[in-house]
Amino acid sequence: MSEKFDAIVVGAGPAGISCAYDLAKGGANVLLLERGEYPGSKNVMGGVLYRKMMEDVIPEFYKEAPLERPIVEQRFMMMDKESAVTFGYKGMEWGKEPYNNFTVLRAKFDQWFAEKAVEQGAVLINETVVLECIVENGKVVGVRTDRPNGDVYADVVVLADGVNSLLAQSLGFHKEYKPDEVALATMEILKLDKKVIEDRFNLEDNQGCTIELFGDATKGILGTGFLYTNKDTLSIGVGTLLSGLIKHKIRPYDLLEYVKNHPMIRPYIQGSEPQEYLAHLIPEGGYNSMGKIVGDGVIVIGDASQLVNAIHREGSNLAMTSGRLAAETILQAKEAGDFSERMLDEYRLKLLNGFVGQDMKKYKDSTHHFDKFPQYFDQYIPMMNKAASQMFTVDGSSKWEKQKKIWSDIGSTKEKMKIARDFYRAWKVIK
């Protein structure tokens, strides 16, 4: 640990491993530190990996990586207590190379990914907690770990230590996040026979399906649930803002049990056996909560810099892209022999001017808006389901009569105008 490195990467998740892989590939002497027993042991995500961003790091990775299923169908359920309006897209082109996305189990995938970084020359040390950054004359020059004689030095330190990055906070890069800027996701891995999964989800061999759950899945709290197919397991989970859980006094595990027993979901998971329970904090503040991400000798990537697109439930792809861009910038800085904030700021410019920054800016007000106006989830989704039930129930009433009743049930002219304004506001924040 006394050796000086070109770069130290703190955290072996998608962002950190991507950065370490590209740095090592580019000839840098890089140390990758992971607090867990192995990469993936403490990392949690819903379980969808996007091909394009991963392939930017390792071309044709899908030919050898431990993937579960390529996704050919994405469904969305707008749920009430005993009903759901469902829509989605299924395309056979997604089931062919080069694919669109895959379900993965992080415990398997992250280990494989980290091994690839090691093959490129990165040094991986597990079960190591970074206590603080070492700062000299205003410049980050290394990290202090919990190991004996655990101070280790580098030209640049990359912080990929997750949403509540205490290291970035200690440097003054961001404030302590509020409950409405962070979500808590709980999930279970459920064991189920491969053939049963394919029959229930209308899939053929080596095809996958994802279902995103809105409305009653979170009891009207801002957030989503999900149900994803793996080879012989299902990933089921729910994530909501911490502020919503606190306000409604709901325990995360109770909410997950509620989703598992929902009449729209229960048939999919019937007969399965719980295999693993996981919980994880997710950054939800978006662009408006991003703090400083570059300093003298330091770069912040992935969840540690709030890189999650809450509307499209994308995080790992933004993380991997941020890691790759950070590596590109560090290699340029190494060549120039300059690790100042001015030099490393190229990373920030690349990130914000690319698709990551554009998407973050596009949806910068979305989380705050939908948290401020909960009626989208606890009123409008049930209203839509009730209207669908009335319209599709054949009871001798004409369709004209049904439409009039639906229109009448919405309420007074004032209430209709309020709904129209709400949907206009929603369109404004996601357009």
Short mmCIF file of C-alpha atoms in Angstrom, two decimals:
data_model
loop_
_atom_site.label_atom_id
_atom_site.label_comp_id
_atom_site.label_asym_id
_atom_site.label_seq_id
_atom_site.Cartn_x
_atom_site.Cartn_y
_atom_site.Cartn_z
CA MET A 1 0.00 0.00 0.00
CA SER A 2 3.06 2.27 0.17
CA GLU A 3 3.33 2.41 -3.60
CA LYS A 4 2.18 5.58 -5.32
CA PHE A 5 -0.37 5.06 -8.11
CA ASP A 6 -1.36 7.16 -11.07
CA ALA A 7 -4.97 6.84 -9.90
CA ILE A 8 -6.98 5.40 -7.02
CA VAL A 9 -10.61 4.49 -7.69
CA VAL A 10 -12.79 4.19 -4.58
CA GLY A 11 -15.73 1.82 -5.15
CA ALA A 12 -16.02 -1.18 -7.48
CA GLY A 13 -19.47 -0.60 -8.93
CA PRO A 14 -20.24 0.03 -12.62
CA ALA A 15 -18.76 3.55 -12.50
CA GLY A 16 -15.60 2.63 -10.61
CA ILE A 17 -14.85 -0.53 -12.56
CA SER A 18 -15.41 1.22 -15.91
CA CYS A 19 -12.97 3.93 -14.88
CA ALA A 20 -10.37 1.46 -13.59
CA TYR A 21 -10.68 -0.72 -16.71
CA ASP A 22 -10.08 2.15 -19.14
CA LEU A 23 -7.28 3.62 -17.01
CA ALA A 24 -5.43 0.30 -16.86
CA LYS A 25 -6.05 -0.30 -20.55
CA GLY A 26 -4.53 3.12 -21.25
CA GLY A 27 -1.35 2.22 -19.37
CA ALA A 28 -2.07 3.89 -16.03
CA ASN A 29 -1.07 2.33 -12.73
CA VAL A 30 -4.46 2.16 -11.00
CA LEU A 31 -5.68 0.88 -7.63
CA LEU A 32 -9.35 -0.15 -7.27
CA LEU A 33 -10.61 -0.26 -3.68
CA GLU A 34 -13.83 -2.07 -2.70
CA ARG A 35 -15.29 -2.17 0.82
CA GLY A 36 -17.24 -5.38 0.18
CA GLU A 37 -16.00 -8.94 0.26
CA TYR A 38 -15.94 -8.81 -3.54
CA PRO A 39 -17.26 -6.42 -6.22
CA GLY A 40 -21.03 -6.77 -6.32
CA SER A 41 -21.42 -8.04 -2.76
CA LYS A 42 -22.77 -4.65 -1.63
CA ASN A 43 -23.95 -3.31 -4.98
CA VAL A 44 -27.65 -3.31 -5.80
CA MET A 45 -29.67 -2.18 -8.78
CA GLY A 46 -32.94 -3.36 -10.25
CA GLY A 47 -30.98 -5.57 -12.57
CA VAL A 48 -31.07 -4.03 -16.08
CA LEU A 49 -27.81 -3.40 -17.93
CA TYR A 50 -27.80 -1.34 -21.14
CA ARG A 51 -25.66 -2.77 -23.90
CA LYS A 52 -24.42 0.41 -25.65
CA MET A 53 -22.73 2.03 -22.64
CA MET A 54 -21.15 -1.21 -21.49
CA GLU A 55 -19.95 -1.95 -25.01
CA ASP A 56 -18.25 1.47 -25.10
CA VAL A 57 -15.99 -0.01 -22.43
CA ILE A 58 -15.71 -3.66 -23.58
CA PRO A 59 -16.83 -4.34 -27.18
CA GLU A 60 -19.02 -7.46 -27.55
CA PHE A 61 -18.90 -8.07 -23.79
CA TYR A 62 -22.20 -9.95 -24.07
CA LYS A 63 -20.44 -12.90 -25.68
CA GLU A 64 -18.72 -13.82 -22.41
CA ALA A 65 -20.23 -11.80 -19.55
CA PRO A 66 -22.48 -13.58 -16.97
CA LEU A 67 -25.75 -12.09 -18.20
CA GLU A 68 -29.22 -13.38 -17.36
CA ARG A 69 -31.59 -12.66 -20.29
CA PRO A 70 -31.65 -10.16 -23.17
CA ILE A 71 -34.84 -8.13 -22.79
CA VAL A 72 -37.33 -8.42 -25.66
CA GLU A 73 -40.31 -6.90 -23.86
CA GLN A 74 -40.76 -3.90 -21.59
CA ARG A 75 -44.16 -3.53 -19.89
CA PHE A 76 -45.58 -0.77 -17.74
CA MET A 77 -48.39 -1.33 -15.23
CA MET A 78 -50.51 1.55 -13.92
CA MET A 79 -51.89 -0.15 -10.83
CA ASP A 80 -54.88 0.36 -8.56
CA LYS A 81 -55.68 -1.96 -5.68
CA GLU A 82 -57.35 -4.63 -7.85
CA SER A 83 -56.66 -3.54 -11.42
CA ALA A 84 -53.97 -2.39 -13.81
CA VAL A 85 -53.80 -0.61 -17.13
CA THR A 86 -50.86 -2.25 -18.90
CA PHE A 87 -48.94 -1.19 -21.99
CA GLY A 88 -45.49 -1.84 -23.40
CA TYR A 89 -43.36 -2.88 -26.32
CA LYS A 90 -42.10 -6.27 -27.47
CA GLY A 91 -39.61 -6.49 -30.30
CA MET A 92 -37.78 -9.53 -31.59
CA GLU A 93 -34.94 -7.30 -32.79
CA TRP A 94 -33.97 -6.87 -29.14
CA GLY A 95 -33.40 -10.62 -28.91
CA LYS A 96 -30.67 -10.56 -31.55
CA GLU A 97 -27.12 -9.22 -31.52
CA PRO A 98 -26.13 -6.62 -30.59
CA TYR A 99 -29.22 -6.53 -28.27
CA ASN A 100 -30.62 -3.54 -26.37
CA ASN A 101 -30.34 -4.45 -22.70
CA PHE A 102 -30.08 -7.41 -20.35
CA THR A 103 -31.07 -8.47 -16.89
CA VAL A 104 -28.09 -9.12 -14.65
CA LEU A 105 -27.34 -10.18 -11.10
CA ARG A 106 -24.81 -7.72 -9.75
CA ALA A 107 -23.03 -10.23 -7.53
CA LYS A 108 -22.07 -12.19 -10.64
CA PHE A 109 -21.65 -9.40 -13.17
CA ASP A 110 -19.56 -7.01 -11.08
CA GLN A 111 -17.09 -9.77 -10.19
CA TRP A 112 -16.63 -10.59 -13.86
CA PHE A 113 -16.29 -6.91 -14.78
CA ALA A 114 -13.71 -6.30 -12.06
CA GLU A 115 -11.73 -9.34 -13.20
CA LYS A 116 -11.57 -7.77 -16.65
CA ALA A 117 -10.11 -4.60 -15.13
CA VAL A 118 -7.53 -6.70 -13.27
CA GLU A 119 -6.62 -8.45 -16.54
CA GLN A 120 -5.89 -5.02 -17.99
CA GLY A 121 -3.52 -4.31 -15.08
CA ALA A 122 -5.66 -2.72 -12.36
CA VAL A 123 -4.87 -3.68 -8.76
CA LEU A 124 -8.06 -4.70 -6.91
CA ILE A 125 -8.16 -4.76 -3.12
CA ASN A 126 -11.41 -5.86 -1.46
CA GLU A 127 -12.67 -5.44 2.12
CA THR A 128 -11.04 -2.04 2.40
CA VAL A 129 -12.86 1.01 3.74
CA VAL A 130 -11.60 4.42 2.69
CA LEU A 131 -11.90 6.66 5.73
CA GLU A 132 -10.96 9.99 4.16
CA CYS A 133 -9.10 11.68 1.37
CA ILE A 134 -5.58 12.90 2.08
CA VAL A 135 -5.37 16.59 1.19
CA GLU A 136 -2.14 18.57 0.97
CA ASN A 137 -2.10 22.27 0.06
CA GLY A 138 -5.70 22.06 -1.19
CA LYS A 139 -5.00 19.09 -3.47
CA VAL A 140 -6.20 15.52 -2.98
CA VAL A 141 -3.07 13.35 -3.03
CA GLY A 142 -4.35 10.00 -1.76
CA VAL A 143 -6.68 8.19 0.62
CA ARG A 144 -6.55 6.90 4.20
CA THR A 145 -7.92 3.38 4.59
CA ASP A 146 -8.81 1.20 7.58
CA ARG A 147 -5.85 -1.09 6.96
CA PRO A 148 -2.67 -0.93 9.06
CA ASN A 149 -0.33 1.61 7.45
CA GLY A 150 -3.20 2.13 5.04
CA ASP A 151 -2.33 5.54 3.60
CA VAL A 152 -1.94 5.27 -0.17
CA TYR A 153 -1.09 8.03 -2.61
CA ALA A 154 -1.90 8.86 -6.23
CA ASP A 155 -1.89 11.71 -8.72
CA VAL A 156 -5.69 11.59 -8.83
CA VAL A 157 -8.43 9.99 -6.71
CA VAL A 158 -11.72 8.95 -8.30
CA LEU A 159 -14.70 8.83 -5.93
CA ALA A 160 -17.20 6.16 -6.96
CA ASP A 161 -18.42 5.40 -3.45
CA GLY A 162 -22.17 5.70 -3.96
CA VAL A 163 -25.04 8.05 -3.33
CA ASN A 164 -24.10 9.10 0.20
CA SER A 165 -20.48 9.76 -0.73
CA LEU A 166 -19.05 10.86 2.60
CA LEU A 167 -15.70 11.42 0.91
CA ALA A 168 -17.10 13.99 -1.53
CA GLN A 169 -19.11 15.56 1.29
CA SER A 170 -16.01 15.85 3.49
CA LEU A 171 -14.31 17.75 0.67
CA GLY A 172 -17.22 20.19 0.60
CA PHE A 173 -18.38 19.02 -2.82
CA HIS A 174 -21.99 18.53 -1.75
CA LYS A 175 -24.22 19.05 1.25
CA GLU A 176 -25.93 16.27 3.15
CA TYR A 177 -28.77 15.09 0.95
CA LYS A 178 -32.35 15.59 2.12
CA PRO A 179 -34.92 12.76 2.31
CA ASP A 180 -36.60 14.04 -0.88
CA GLU A 181 -33.30 13.74 -2.79
CA VAL A 182 -32.70 10.06 -2.01
CA ALA A 183 -34.77 6.93 -2.60
CA LEU A 184 -34.57 3.62 -0.80
CA ALA A 185 -34.98 0.53 -2.98
CA THR A 186 -35.67 -2.89 -1.47
CA MET A 187 -35.68 -6.03 -3.58
CA GLU A 188 -35.68 -9.79 -3.43
CA ILE A 189 -34.30 -12.45 -5.70
CA LEU A 190 -36.90 -15.21 -6.03
CA LYS A 191 -35.99 -18.71 -7.22
CA LEU A 192 -38.33 -20.08 -9.90
CA ASP A 193 -38.03 -22.77 -12.54
CA LYS A 194 -36.75 -21.49 -15.90
CA LYS A 195 -39.62 -23.03 -17.88
CA VAL A 196 -42.21 -21.63 -15.49
CA ILE A 197 -40.76 -18.14 -15.96
CA GLU A 198 -40.95 -18.45 -19.74
CA ASP A 199 -44.54 -19.75 -19.67
CA ARG A 200 -45.78 -17.04 -17.28
CA PHE A 201 -44.14 -14.17 -19.12
CA ASN A 202 -44.81 -15.51 -22.64
CA LEU A 203 -41.12 -15.88 -23.43
CA GLU A 204 -38.99 -18.27 -25.43
CA ASP A 205 -35.57 -19.54 -24.40
CA ASN A 206 -33.03 -16.74 -23.83
CA GLN A 207 -35.68 -13.99 -23.85
CA GLY A 208 -36.42 -11.63 -20.99
CA CYS A 209 -39.18 -9.30 -19.86
CA THR A 210 -39.23 -6.30 -17.53
CA ILE A 211 -42.34 -4.88 -15.86
CA GLU A 212 -42.27 -1.42 -14.28
CA LEU A 213 -44.98 -0.82 -11.65
CA PHE A 214 -46.60 2.54 -10.88
CA GLY A 215 -49.37 3.77 -8.63
CA ASP A 216 -50.60 1.31 -6.02
CA ALA A 217 -47.27 -0.55 -6.11
CA THR A 218 -45.93 2.29 -3.94
CA LYS A 219 -49.27 3.09 -2.24
CA GLY A 220 -49.28 6.41 -4.07
CA ILE A 221 -45.80 7.47 -2.85
CA LEU A 222 -43.45 8.80 -5.52
CA GLY A 223 -41.49 5.82 -6.78
CA THR A 224 -41.78 2.63 -8.80
CA GLY A 225 -41.81 -1.10 -8.41
CA PHE A 226 -40.30 -3.60 -10.79
CA LEU A 227 -40.40 -7.26 -11.75
CA TYR A 228 -37.59 -8.61 -13.96
CA THR A 229 -36.94 -12.07 -15.37
CA ASN A 230 -33.57 -13.75 -14.89
CA LYS A 231 -32.57 -17.23 -16.07
CA ASP A 232 -34.10 -19.14 -13.17
CA THR A 233 -34.92 -16.33 -10.75
CA LEU A 234 -37.05 -13.20 -10.63
CA SER A 235 -35.94 -9.81 -9.34
CA ILE A 236 -38.79 -7.98 -7.62
CA GLY A 237 -38.47 -4.69 -5.82
CA VAL A 238 -39.82 -1.27 -5.02
CA GLY A 239 -38.11 2.08 -4.58
CA THR A 240 -39.60 5.26 -3.09
CA LEU A 241 -38.33 8.59 -1.85
CA LEU A 242 -37.22 8.49 1.77
CA SER A 243 -39.41 11.51 2.42
CA GLY A 244 -42.48 9.52 1.32
CA LEU A 245 -41.65 6.57 3.55
CA ILE A 246 -41.16 8.91 6.50
CA LYS A 247 -44.33 10.89 5.82
CA HIS A 248 -46.53 7.82 5.44
CA LYS A 249 -44.71 5.86 8.17
CA ILE A 250 -44.21 2.83 5.94
CA ARG A 251 -41.38 0.36 6.43
CA PRO A 252 -39.58 -0.50 3.16
CA TYR A 253 -39.88 -4.26 3.64
CA ASP A 254 -43.63 -3.97 4.33
CA LEU A 255 -44.02 -2.12 1.05
CA LEU A 256 -42.15 -4.87 -0.79
CA GLU A 257 -44.41 -7.50 0.79
CA TYR A 258 -47.42 -5.46 -0.31
CA VAL A 259 -46.18 -5.53 -3.91
CA LYS A 260 -45.49 -9.27 -3.77
CA ASN A 261 -49.05 -9.94 -2.57
CA HIS A 262 -50.76 -7.54 -4.98
CA PRO A 263 -53.35 -9.42 -7.09
CA MET A 264 -51.73 -8.13 -10.29
CA ILE A 265 -48.29 -9.45 -9.28
CA ARG A 266 -48.95 -12.49 -7.11
CA PRO A 267 -49.64 -14.89 -10.04
CA TYR A 268 -46.25 -14.10 -11.59
CA ILE A 269 -44.28 -15.09 -8.50
CA GLN A 270 -46.48 -17.89 -7.14
CA GLY A 271 -44.43 -20.90 -6.05
CA SER A 272 -41.14 -19.00 -5.98
CA GLU A 273 -38.69 -19.18 -3.08
CA PRO A 274 -36.90 -16.14 -1.62
CA GLN A 275 -33.19 -16.43 -2.25
CA GLU A 276 -31.75 -13.05 -1.33
CA TYR A 277 -32.95 -9.76 0.17
CA LEU A 278 -31.23 -6.48 -0.73
CA ALA A 279 -31.62 -2.77 0.03
CA HIS A 280 -29.87 0.21 -1.51
CA LEU A 281 -30.01 4.02 -1.54
CA ILE A 282 -30.53 5.66 -4.94
CA PRO A 283 -29.83 9.31 -5.81
CA GLU A 284 -33.04 10.99 -6.95
CA GLY A 285 -32.20 14.68 -6.70
CA GLY A 286 -30.99 14.75 -10.28
CA TYR A 287 -29.32 17.68 -11.98
CA ASN A 288 -30.38 20.20 -9.33
CA SER A 289 -28.71 18.14 -6.59
CA MET A 290 -25.40 17.62 -8.39
CA GLY A 291 -22.58 19.13 -6.40
CA LYS A 292 -19.03 19.81 -7.43
CA ILE A 293 -17.59 16.83 -9.33
CA VAL A 294 -14.02 17.98 -10.05
CA GLY A 295 -11.26 19.36 -7.85
CA ASP A 296 -7.48 19.44 -7.67
CA GLY A 297 -6.51 15.77 -7.87
CA VAL A 298 -10.06 14.41 -7.54
CA ILE A 299 -13.04 13.42 -9.73
CA VAL A 300 -16.52 12.24 -8.65
CA ILE A 301 -18.45 9.71 -10.78
CA GLY A 302 -21.60 7.58 -10.82
CA ASP A 303 -24.12 7.67 -7.97
CA ALA A 304 -21.69 9.77 -5.95
CA SER A 305 -22.42 12.62 -8.37
CA GLN A 306 -26.23 12.01 -8.45
CA LEU A 307 -26.16 10.48 -11.94
CA VAL A 308 -29.57 8.81 -12.14
CA ASN A 309 -32.33 9.48 -14.67
CA ALA A 310 -35.34 8.90 -12.40
CA ILE A 311 -37.96 9.15 -15.15
CA HIS A 312 -36.42 6.38 -17.29
CA ARG A 313 -35.02 4.41 -14.34
CA GLU A 314 -31.49 4.62 -15.74
CA GLY A 315 -28.43 4.64 -13.54
CA SER A 316 -25.85 2.00 -14.41
CA ASN A 317 -25.49 3.28 -17.98
CA LEU A 318 -24.87 6.84 -16.75
CA ALA A 319 -22.42 5.49 -14.18
CA MET A 320 -20.39 3.52 -16.73
CA THR A 321 -20.27 6.47 -19.09
CA SER A 322 -19.09 8.79 -16.32
CA GLY A 323 -16.35 6.29 -15.42
CA ARG A 324 -15.19 6.04 -19.01
CA LEU A 325 -15.13 9.83 -19.46
CA ALA A 326 -13.24 10.24 -16.18
CA ALA A 327 -10.62 7.74 -17.37
CA GLU A 328 -10.22 9.56 -20.70
CA THR A 329 -9.62 12.84 -18.86
CA ILE A 330 -7.17 11.32 -16.36
CA LEU A 331 -5.11 9.75 -19.15
CA GLN A 332 -4.92 13.15 -20.84
CA ALA A 333 -3.89 14.73 -17.55
CA LYS A 334 -1.23 12.03 -17.06
CA GLU A 335 0.21 12.77 -20.48
CA ALA A 336 0.30 16.48 -19.68
CA GLY A 337 1.59 15.93 -16.15
CA ASP A 338 -1.17 18.20 -14.84
CA PHE A 339 -3.82 16.98 -12.38
CA SER A 340 -5.18 20.38 -11.45
CA GLU A 341 -8.89 21.15 -11.32
CA ARG A 342 -8.50 23.18 -14.50
CA MET A 343 -7.16 20.15 -16.38
CA LEU A 344 -9.57 17.63 -14.86
CA ASP A 345 -12.54 19.90 -15.57
CA GLU A 346 -12.55 18.42 -19.08
CA TYR A 347 -14.39 15.49 -17.49
CA ARG A 348 -17.21 17.75 -16.30
CA LEU A 349 -17.53 19.35 -19.72
CA LYS A 350 -17.63 15.98 -21.52
CA LEU A 351 -20.20 14.65 -19.06
CA LEU A 352 -22.58 17.60 -19.17
CA ASN A 353 -22.31 18.16 -22.92
CA GLY A 354 -22.99 14.48 -23.72
CA PHE A 355 -26.17 12.45 -23.38
CA VAL A 356 -25.70 12.13 -19.62
CA GLY A 357 -25.82 15.85 -19.00
CA GLN A 358 -28.52 16.43 -21.59
CA ASP A 359 -30.83 13.84 -20.02
CA MET A 360 -30.10 15.12 -16.51
CA LYS A 361 -30.99 18.66 -17.57
CA LYS A 362 -34.10 17.51 -19.44
CA TYR A 363 -35.60 15.93 -16.32
CA LYS A 364 -34.05 18.24 -13.73
CA ASP A 365 -37.40 19.27 -12.20
CA SER A 366 -39.28 15.99 -12.56
CA THR A 367 -38.66 14.39 -9.15
CA HIS A 368 -39.48 17.58 -7.27
CA HIS A 369 -42.62 18.13 -9.34
CA PHE A 370 -44.11 14.67 -8.89
CA ASP A 371 -43.21 14.66 -5.20
CA LYS A 372 -44.94 18.02 -4.74
CA PHE A 373 -48.09 16.86 -6.54
CA PRO A 374 -48.80 13.26 -5.38
CA GLN A 375 -52.20 13.21 -7.11
CA TYR A 376 -50.56 11.82 -10.26
CA PHE A 377 -50.06 8.53 -8.42
CA ASP A 378 -52.77 8.36 -5.77
CA GLN A 379 -55.65 9.92 -7.76
CA TYR A 380 -55.08 9.94 -11.51
CA ILE A 381 -53.90 6.35 -11.93
CA PRO A 382 -56.96 4.97 -10.02
CA MET A 383 -59.15 7.33 -12.06
CA MET A 384 -57.68 5.93 -15.31
CA ASN A 385 -58.24 2.35 -14.16
CA LYS A 386 -61.83 3.07 -13.18
CA ALA A 387 -62.50 4.65 -16.58
CA ALA A 388 -60.99 1.62 -18.36
CA SER A 389 -63.17 -0.73 -16.29
CA GLN A 390 -66.30 1.20 -17.12
CA MET A 391 -65.48 1.42 -20.81
CA PHE A 392 -64.66 -2.27 -21.23
CA THR A 393 -67.49 -3.65 -19.08
CA VAL A 394 -70.33 -4.84 -21.34
CA ASP A 395 -73.54 -4.23 -19.40
CA GLY A 396 -76.06 -3.07 -21.97
CA SER A 397 -75.15 0.59 -21.70
CA SER A 398 -74.11 2.34 -24.89
CA LYS A 399 -70.58 3.60 -25.32
CA TRP A 400 -71.98 7.14 -25.42
CA GLU A 401 -73.52 6.60 -22.00
CA LYS A 402 -70.30 5.18 -20.67
CA GLN A 403 -68.28 8.11 -21.95
CA LYS A 404 -70.74 10.55 -20.33
CA LYS A 405 -70.46 8.70 -17.02
CA ILE A 406 -66.67 8.70 -17.15
CA TRP A 407 -66.68 12.41 -17.90
CA SER A 408 -69.16 13.05 -15.07
CA ASP A 409 -67.14 11.00 -12.58
CA ILE A 410 -64.09 13.16 -13.15
CA GLY A 411 -65.90 15.95 -11.33
CA SER A 412 -66.89 19.55 -11.80
CA THR A 413 -65.59 21.88 -14.50
CA LYS A 414 -63.21 23.31 -11.91
CA GLU A 415 -61.86 19.84 -11.12
CA LYS A 416 -61.47 19.05 -14.81
CA MET A 417 -59.51 22.26 -15.30
CA LYS A 418 -57.25 21.33 -12.39
CA ILE A 419 -56.50 17.94 -13.98
CA ALA A 420 -55.77 19.62 -17.30
CA ARG A 421 -53.35 22.02 -15.57
CA ASP A 422 -51.65 19.14 -13.76
CA PHE A 423 -51.07 17.22 -16.97
CA TYR A 424 -49.78 20.37 -18.68
CA ARG A 425 -47.33 20.87 -15.78
CA ALA A 426 -46.23 17.24 -16.06
CA TRP A 427 -45.66 17.64 -19.78
CA LYS A 428 -43.58 20.78 -19.11
CA VAL A 429 -41.17 18.97 -16.78
CA ILE A 430 -40.62 15.91 -19.00
CA LYS A 431 -40.89 17.33 -22.53
#
